Tab-separated table of C-alpha atoms and ligand atoms in Angstrom:
chain	number	residue	atom	x	y	z
C	250	MET	CA	0.000	0.000	0.000
C	251	PRO	CA	2.611	2.650	0.955
C	252	GLU	CA	4.407	1.940	-2.322
C	253	LYS	CA	1.198	2.723	-4.170
C	254	TRP	CA	0.830	6.018	-2.352
C	255	LEU	CA	4.407	6.894	-3.104
C	256	LEU	CA	3.917	6.135	-6.745
C	257	CYS	CA	0.757	8.230	-6.932
C	258	THR	CA	2.391	11.180	-5.218
C	259	PHE	CA	5.336	10.910	-7.533
C	260	LEU	CA	3.077	10.790	-10.568
C	261	LEU	CA	1.083	13.767	-9.321
C	262	ILE	CA	4.249	15.818	-8.859
C	263	ALA	CA	5.453	14.816	-12.306
C	264	ILE	CA	2.138	15.830	-13.920
C	265	THR	CA	1.980	19.132	-12.024
C	266	LYS	CA	5.556	19.938	-12.896
C	267	CYS	CA	4.846	19.116	-16.500
C	268	ALA	CA	1.775	21.361	-16.509
C	269	VAL	CA	3.698	24.199	-14.883
C	270	GLU	CA	6.508	23.943	-17.414
C	271	SER	CA	4.133	24.067	-20.394
C	272	THR	CA	2.202	27.076	-19.058
C	273	PRO	CA	2.602	29.721	-21.735
C	274	THR	CA	4.373	32.884	-20.823
C	275	VAL	CA	3.054	35.320	-23.360
C	276	ASN	CA	4.806	38.658	-23.354
C	277	GLN	CA	2.107	41.186	-24.279
C	278	THR	CA	4.627	43.876	-25.281
C	279	ARG	CA	6.429	41.567	-27.678
C	280	SER	CA	3.292	39.999	-29.111
C	281	LEU	CA	2.267	41.303	-32.515
C	282	VAL	CA	-0.953	42.823	-33.806
C	283	TRP	CA	-1.414	43.708	-37.487
C	284	GLY	CA	-3.858	43.664	-40.375
C	285	PRO	CA	-6.301	45.657	-42.503
C	286	GLY	CA	-8.893	45.872	-39.722
C	287	LEU	CA	-6.697	48.451	-37.985
C	288	ASP	CA	-6.937	50.849	-40.939
C	289	ALA	CA	-10.029	53.049	-41.296
C	290	ASN	CA	-9.553	53.331	-45.081
C	291	ILE	CA	-9.923	49.621	-45.696
C	292	VAL	CA	-13.687	49.241	-45.890
C	293	LEU	CA	-14.744	45.596	-45.871
C	294	PRO	CA	-18.017	43.868	-44.966
C	295	ALA	CA	-16.189	42.179	-42.092
C	296	ARG	CA	-12.878	43.731	-41.073
C	297	TYR	CA	-10.074	41.617	-39.665
C	298	PHE	CA	-6.628	41.640	-38.106
C	299	TYR	CA	-4.208	39.167	-36.550
C	300	ILE	CA	-2.563	38.626	-33.176
C	301	GLN	CA	0.652	36.611	-32.881
C	302	ALA	CA	1.502	35.420	-29.375
C	303	VAL	CA	5.194	35.928	-28.629
C	304	ALA	CA	7.008	34.578	-25.558
C	305	GLY	CA	9.328	36.513	-23.268
C	306	ASP	CA	12.392	35.203	-25.120
C	307	ASN	CA	10.992	36.753	-28.335
C	308	VAL	CA	10.042	33.393	-29.825
C	309	ASN	CA	6.711	33.095	-31.627
C	310	PHE	CA	4.222	30.639	-30.236
C	311	THR	CA	3.596	27.915	-32.834
C	312	SER	CA	0.725	26.293	-30.991
C	313	SER	CA	-2.201	27.791	-29.169
C	314	PRO	CA	-1.230	29.548	-25.933
C	315	GLY	CA	-4.806	28.823	-24.818
C	316	GLU	CA	-8.227	30.051	-25.741
C	317	ASN	CA	-9.741	33.319	-24.534
C	318	LEU	CA	-6.361	34.652	-23.392
C	319	PHE	CA	-6.590	37.625	-25.694
C	320	THR	CA	-9.612	39.848	-25.395
C	321	VAL	CA	-10.664	42.469	-27.891
C	322	ASN	CA	-12.915	45.390	-27.122
C	323	ILE	CA	-14.006	47.778	-29.867
C	324	TYR	CA	-15.844	50.995	-29.143
C	325	SER	CA	-16.353	54.515	-30.312
C	326	PRO	CA	-15.709	57.120	-27.606
C	327	GLY	CA	-18.807	59.183	-26.949
C	328	GLU	CA	-21.192	56.469	-28.141
C	329	GLN	CA	-23.287	54.760	-25.533
C	330	PHE	CA	-23.563	51.549	-27.528
C	331	THR	CA	-21.236	50.530	-30.301
C	332	ARG	CA	-23.002	48.042	-32.535
C	333	ILE	CA	-20.104	45.837	-33.533
C	334	TRP	CA	-19.889	42.068	-33.444
C	335	VAL	CA	-16.372	40.844	-32.602
C	336	GLN	CA	-14.929	37.322	-32.882
C	337	VAL	CA	-11.490	36.151	-31.748
C	338	LEU	CA	-10.657	32.902	-33.557
C	339	ASP	CA	-7.814	30.697	-32.325
C	340	ARG	CA	-5.838	29.572	-35.372
C	341	LYS	CA	-4.055	26.985	-33.164
C	342	ASP	CA	-0.639	27.994	-34.535
C	343	GLY	CA	0.121	30.667	-31.965
C	344	SER	CA	-1.875	33.283	-33.823
C	345	PHE	CA	-5.434	34.539	-33.640
C	346	LEU	CA	-7.746	35.976	-36.254
C	347	VAL	CA	-9.885	38.801	-34.990
C	348	ARG	CA	-12.825	39.799	-37.134
C	349	TYR	CA	-15.540	42.316	-36.593
C	350	ARG	CA	-18.622	43.464	-38.419
C	351	MET	CA	-19.979	46.928	-37.834
C	352	TYR	CA	-23.700	47.693	-37.999
C	353	SER	CA	-23.225	51.428	-38.122
C	354	SER	CA	-20.476	53.902	-39.045
C	355	TYR	CA	-18.407	55.293	-36.217
C	356	ARG	CA	-15.850	57.978	-35.632
C	357	GLY	CA	-12.521	57.409	-33.948
C	358	LEU	CA	-13.091	53.702	-33.486
C	359	THR	CA	-10.887	52.383	-30.685
C	360	ILE	CA	-9.648	48.803	-30.649
C	361	GLU	CA	-8.279	47.460	-27.400
C	362	VAL	CA	-6.356	44.205	-27.512
C	363	LYS	CA	-5.568	42.865	-24.080
C	364	PHE	CA	-3.846	39.897	-22.547
C	365	GLN	CA	-4.826	39.381	-18.909
C	366	ASP	CA	-5.952	43.006	-18.609
C	367	GLU	CA	-2.704	44.360	-20.076
C	368	HIS	CA	-2.585	46.061	-23.459
C	369	VAL	CA	-0.921	44.006	-26.219
C	370	ALA	CA	1.639	45.504	-28.644
C	371	GLN	CA	0.564	49.101	-29.498
C	372	SER	CA	-2.983	48.672	-28.177
C	373	PRO	CA	-5.219	50.692	-28.018
C	374	TYR	CA	-5.459	51.252	-31.772
C	375	VAL	CA	-7.392	54.346	-32.764
C	376	LEU	CA	-8.782	54.434	-36.303
C	377	LYS	CA	-8.772	58.053	-37.433
C	378	GLY	CA	-11.846	59.724	-38.886
C	379	TYR	CA	-15.002	57.919	-39.948
C	380	VAL	CA	-15.018	54.165	-40.108
C	381	TYR	CA	-17.778	53.115	-42.495
C	382	HIS	CA	-19.873	49.977	-42.263
C	383	GLU	CA	-20.749	47.736	-45.186
C	384	THR	CA	-24.067	49.248	-46.193
C	385	CYS	CA	-22.939	52.840	-45.870
C	386	ASP	CA	-23.363	54.561	-49.238
C	387	CYS	CA	-20.074	56.443	-48.911
C	388	PRO	CA	-18.122	55.999	-52.160
C	389	HIS	CA	-14.530	57.166	-52.291
C	390	GLU	CA	-14.194	59.782	-55.032
C	391	ASP	CA	-10.822	58.641	-56.270
C	392	GLY	CA	-10.633	55.058	-57.540
C	393	THR	CA	-6.833	55.050	-57.755
C	394	MET	CA	-6.488	56.130	-54.132
C	395	TRP	CA	-9.075	53.581	-53.066
C	396	TYR	CA	-7.186	50.822	-54.877
C	397	LYS	CA	-4.008	51.854	-53.078
C	398	ASP	CA	-5.728	52.113	-49.701
C	399	MET	CA	-7.126	48.619	-50.158
C	400	GLN	CA	-3.563	47.343	-50.726
C	401	CYS	CA	-4.623	45.555	-53.883
C	402	PRO	CA	-1.841	43.978	-55.939
C	403	PRO	CA	-0.752	46.115	-58.934
C	404	SER	CA	-2.276	43.614	-61.341
C	405	PHE	CA	-3.955	40.228	-61.607
C	406	PRO	CA	-2.062	38.317	-64.341
C	407	GLN	CA	-4.914	35.928	-65.170
C	408	ILE	CA	-7.445	38.735	-65.716
C	409	GLN	CA	-4.840	40.680	-67.744
C	410	GLN	CA	-4.259	37.643	-69.947
C	411	ASP	CA	-7.988	37.100	-70.445
C	412	LEU	CA	-8.518	40.774	-71.261
C	413	ALA	CA	-5.592	40.845	-73.699
C	414	HIS	CA	-7.871	39.288	-76.347
C	415	PHE	CA	-9.928	42.478	-76.340
C	416	PRO	CA	-7.689	45.487	-76.966
C	417	PHE	CA	-10.688	47.378	-78.331
C	418	VAL	CA	-14.378	46.967	-77.516
C	419	ASP	CA	-17.270	48.742	-79.187
C	420	PRO	CA	-20.071	48.688	-76.576
C	421	ASP	CA	-22.811	49.530	-79.069
C	422	ARG	CA	-21.793	46.743	-81.409
C	423	ILE	CA	-21.306	44.019	-78.783
C	424	SER	CA	-24.558	44.888	-77.028
C	425	ILE	CA	-26.352	43.806	-80.198
C	426	GLU	CA	-24.041	40.968	-81.230
C	427	ILE	CA	-23.740	39.207	-77.850
C	428	ALA	CA	-27.481	39.482	-77.216
C	429	LYS	CA	-28.144	37.963	-80.621
C	430	ARG	CA	-25.554	35.214	-80.350
C	431	PHE	CA	-26.233	34.031	-76.763
C	432	GLY	CA	-29.325	35.899	-75.562
C	433	GLN	CA	-31.849	33.212	-76.418
C	434	ARG	CA	-30.313	30.021	-75.076
C	435	GLN	CA	-27.904	31.171	-72.351
C	436	SER	CA	-28.300	33.104	-69.124
C	437	LEU	CA	-26.664	36.465	-69.501
C	438	CYS	CA	-26.697	39.886	-67.885
C	439	HIS	CA	-25.794	43.105	-69.574
C	440	TYR	CA	-24.553	45.431	-66.835
C	441	THR	CA	-24.100	49.147	-67.181
C	442	ILE	CA	-22.582	51.294	-64.490
C	443	LYS	CA	-23.396	54.934	-65.120
C	444	ASP	CA	-22.805	57.744	-62.622
C	445	ASN	CA	-21.976	55.022	-60.094
C	446	LYS	CA	-25.430	53.452	-60.427
C	447	VAL	CA	-25.860	49.846	-61.527
C	448	TYR	CA	-28.268	48.973	-64.364
C	449	VAL	CA	-28.919	45.492	-65.634
C	450	LYS	CA	-30.715	43.853	-68.551
C	451	THR	CA	-31.149	40.084	-68.386
C	452	PHE	CA	-31.276	37.551	-71.209
C	453	GLY	CA	-32.514	33.989	-70.923
C	454	GLU	CA	-34.852	32.210	-68.570
C	455	HIS	CA	-32.647	31.331	-65.610
C	456	VAL	CA	-31.202	34.567	-64.311
C	457	GLY	CA	-31.661	34.070	-60.560
C	458	PHE	CA	-27.903	33.977	-60.048
C	459	ARG	CA	-27.660	37.623	-61.016
C	460	ILE	CA	-28.294	38.473	-57.341
C	461	PHE	CA	-24.661	37.534	-56.606
C	462	MET	CA	-23.339	39.834	-59.319
C	463	ASP	CA	-25.771	42.569	-58.310
C	464	SER	CA	-24.642	42.427	-54.681
C	465	ILE	CA	-20.899	42.621	-55.367
C	466	LEU	CA	-21.389	45.511	-57.809
C	467	LEU	CA	-23.638	47.346	-55.360
C	468	SER	CA	-21.144	46.726	-52.559
C	469	LEU	CA	-18.352	48.155	-54.732
C	470	THR	CA	-20.310	51.233	-55.794
C	471	ARG	CA	-21.029	51.978	-52.132
C	472	LYS	CA	-17.272	52.041	-51.510
C	473	VAL	CA	-15.791	53.694	-54.589
C	474	LYS	CA	-16.943	55.751	-57.567
C	475	ILE	CA	-16.631	53.418	-60.546
C	476	GLN	CA	-16.073	54.819	-64.006
C	477	ASP	CA	-18.898	54.393	-66.488
C	478	ILE	CA	-18.637	50.897	-67.910
C	479	GLU	CA	-20.711	48.252	-69.705
C	480	PHE	CA	-20.099	44.526	-69.786
C	481	PHE	CA	-21.751	41.137	-70.178
C	482	VAL	CA	-21.776	38.502	-67.446
C	483	ASN	CA	-22.457	34.847	-68.119
C	484	LEU	CA	-24.489	33.367	-65.252
C	485	GLY	CA	-24.146	29.793	-66.505
C	486	ASP	CA	-21.893	27.023	-65.271
C	487	TRP	CA	-19.940	26.725	-68.517
C	488	PRO	CA	-17.863	29.203	-70.543
C	489	LEU	CA	-19.391	30.572	-73.766
C	490	GLU	CA	-16.785	32.037	-76.101
C	491	LYS	CA	-15.510	28.995	-78.004
C	492	ARG	CA	-14.236	30.827	-81.073
C	493	LYS	CA	-10.570	30.807	-82.053
C	494	THR	CA	-8.425	33.898	-81.572
C	495	THR	CA	-8.358	34.333	-85.349
C	496	GLU	CA	-12.147	34.767	-85.360
C	497	LYS	CA	-14.149	37.674	-83.986
C	498	LEU	CA	-14.305	37.251	-80.197
C	499	HIS	CA	-16.905	38.619	-77.828
C	500	PRO	CA	-15.873	39.753	-74.337
C	501	ILE	CA	-17.935	37.919	-71.723
C	502	PHE	CA	-17.173	37.803	-68.013
C	503	SER	CA	-17.720	34.366	-66.519
C	504	TRP	CA	-17.374	32.457	-63.267
C	505	CYS	CA	-15.719	29.647	-65.199
C	506	GLY	CA	-13.315	29.104	-68.081
C	507	SER	CA	-11.153	26.576	-69.859
C	508	ASP	CA	-8.054	26.378	-72.055
C	509	ASN	CA	-10.254	26.288	-75.156
C	510	THR	CA	-12.539	29.207	-74.344
C	511	LYS	CA	-11.983	32.960	-74.217
C	512	ASP	CA	-14.319	34.003	-71.414
C	513	ILE	CA	-12.828	36.514	-68.975
C	514	VAL	CA	-12.768	34.629	-65.687
C	515	MET	CA	-13.600	36.542	-62.522
C	516	PRO	CA	-14.029	35.459	-58.859
C	517	THR	CA	-16.934	33.038	-58.513
C	518	TYR	CA	-20.219	33.918	-56.851
C	519	ASP	CA	-19.506	31.726	-53.818
C	520	ILE	CA	-16.299	33.669	-53.113
C	521	THR	CA	-17.888	37.104	-53.475
C	522	ASP	CA	-20.919	35.949	-51.497
C	523	SER	CA	-18.859	34.590	-48.615
C	524	VAL	CA	-16.903	37.858	-48.472
C	525	LEU	CA	-20.096	39.909	-48.412
C	526	GLU	CA	-21.828	37.642	-45.911
C	527	THR	CA	-18.941	37.046	-43.469
C	528	MET	CA	-20.486	37.307	-39.999
C	529	GLY	CA	-23.635	38.332	-41.796
C	530	ARG	CA	-26.029	35.614	-40.730
I	620	NAG	C1	8.269	41.702	-22.161
I	620	NAG	O1	9.004	42.381	-23.158
I	620	NAG	C2	9.359	43.689	-22.818
I	620	NAG	C3	9.945	44.358	-24.061
I	620	NAG	O2	10.870	43.551	-24.709
I	620	NAG	C4	10.308	43.683	-21.654
I	620	NAG	O3	10.662	44.991	-21.301
I	620	NAG	C5	9.612	42.996	-20.485
I	620	NAG	O4	10.496	42.857	-19.393
I	620	NAG	C6	9.073	41.626	-20.878
I	620	NAG	N1	8.260	41.126	-19.811
I	620	NAG	C7	8.419	39.898	-19.299
I	620	NAG	C8	7.493	39.535	-18.193
I	620	NAG	O5	9.233	39.113	-19.748
I	621	NAG	C1	6.720	35.748	-35.792
I	621	NAG	O1	5.454	35.878	-36.409
I	621	NAG	C2	5.325	37.038	-37.211
I	621	NAG	C3	3.897	37.069	-37.690
I	621	NAG	O2	3.528	35.921	-38.376
I	621	NAG	C4	6.304	36.991	-38.354
I	621	NAG	O3	6.193	38.157	-39.150
I	621	NAG	C5	7.710	36.892	-37.781
I	621	NAG	O4	8.636	36.764	-38.818
I	621	NAG	C6	7.814	35.709	-36.834
I	621	NAG	N1	9.104	35.772	-36.172
I	621	NAG	C7	9.947	34.757	-36.193
I	621	NAG	C8	11.232	34.972	-35.475
I	621	NAG	O5	9.688	33.713	-36.766
């Protein structure tokens, strides 16, 4: 019997010691906080930023230091209630994804990131000026500045390659030709953006999927003034322009493509929808 007790005590000490040794020692000053959600100019349906837990010896955590260790509080000074939904997601690799969706626009939004009641990195972060929410109709006047603010890459090679087949487009001509060629049997939308308003004419019977295109265009026009433009969008599940480059090609934006077709491939409706609806339902 005494041997058993001794063994148990020994085991208990070993386990406790083990637990004590693996207790994370996060250094809140050395931990890192960064991302677009800390910049007022980056207007997204759900904004986000990252936290990287860093230990006292300046080594990044590579596994979770534990859930709910970091707390995030977002508020606008002077507002009684700030209608913002915040989530801190443990990425289990020593970092956390913080995302928040605003239900109203606020001024001087303040983001506090804390670890055990102590501010982390440069917390609190104060976003200067107005911070707009997704449905705010507040388009930026200057598209070039907006593009820069959003930290978009200078170009998207695939889209450039697809567009290279169309060095010149006559909107009047294609509006007749594309409608005639595909308008009866395919599902198409002819979009026109004029004075930053979106107009659409549909062709074909099954055009329900236009809601996805409508919503991304409306979301964009709420954020930035878009130059007047007209284009066709194929709502079907297969690409349409099967002609050879030596023949007369029609520019059609599609959610799909192939090596043998000349549709201009853009992000699919499930991607744009999940961006727009992040934390939305
Ligand atoms: C955390 O890091 C800061 C800055 O490097 C240092 O001054 C401080 O002593 C560290 N705290 C602990 C508890 O290690
Ligand atoms: C720690 O993590 C940050 C954020 O991912 C990264 O930028 C940095 O290079 C990492 N530091 C080291 C020493 O690996």
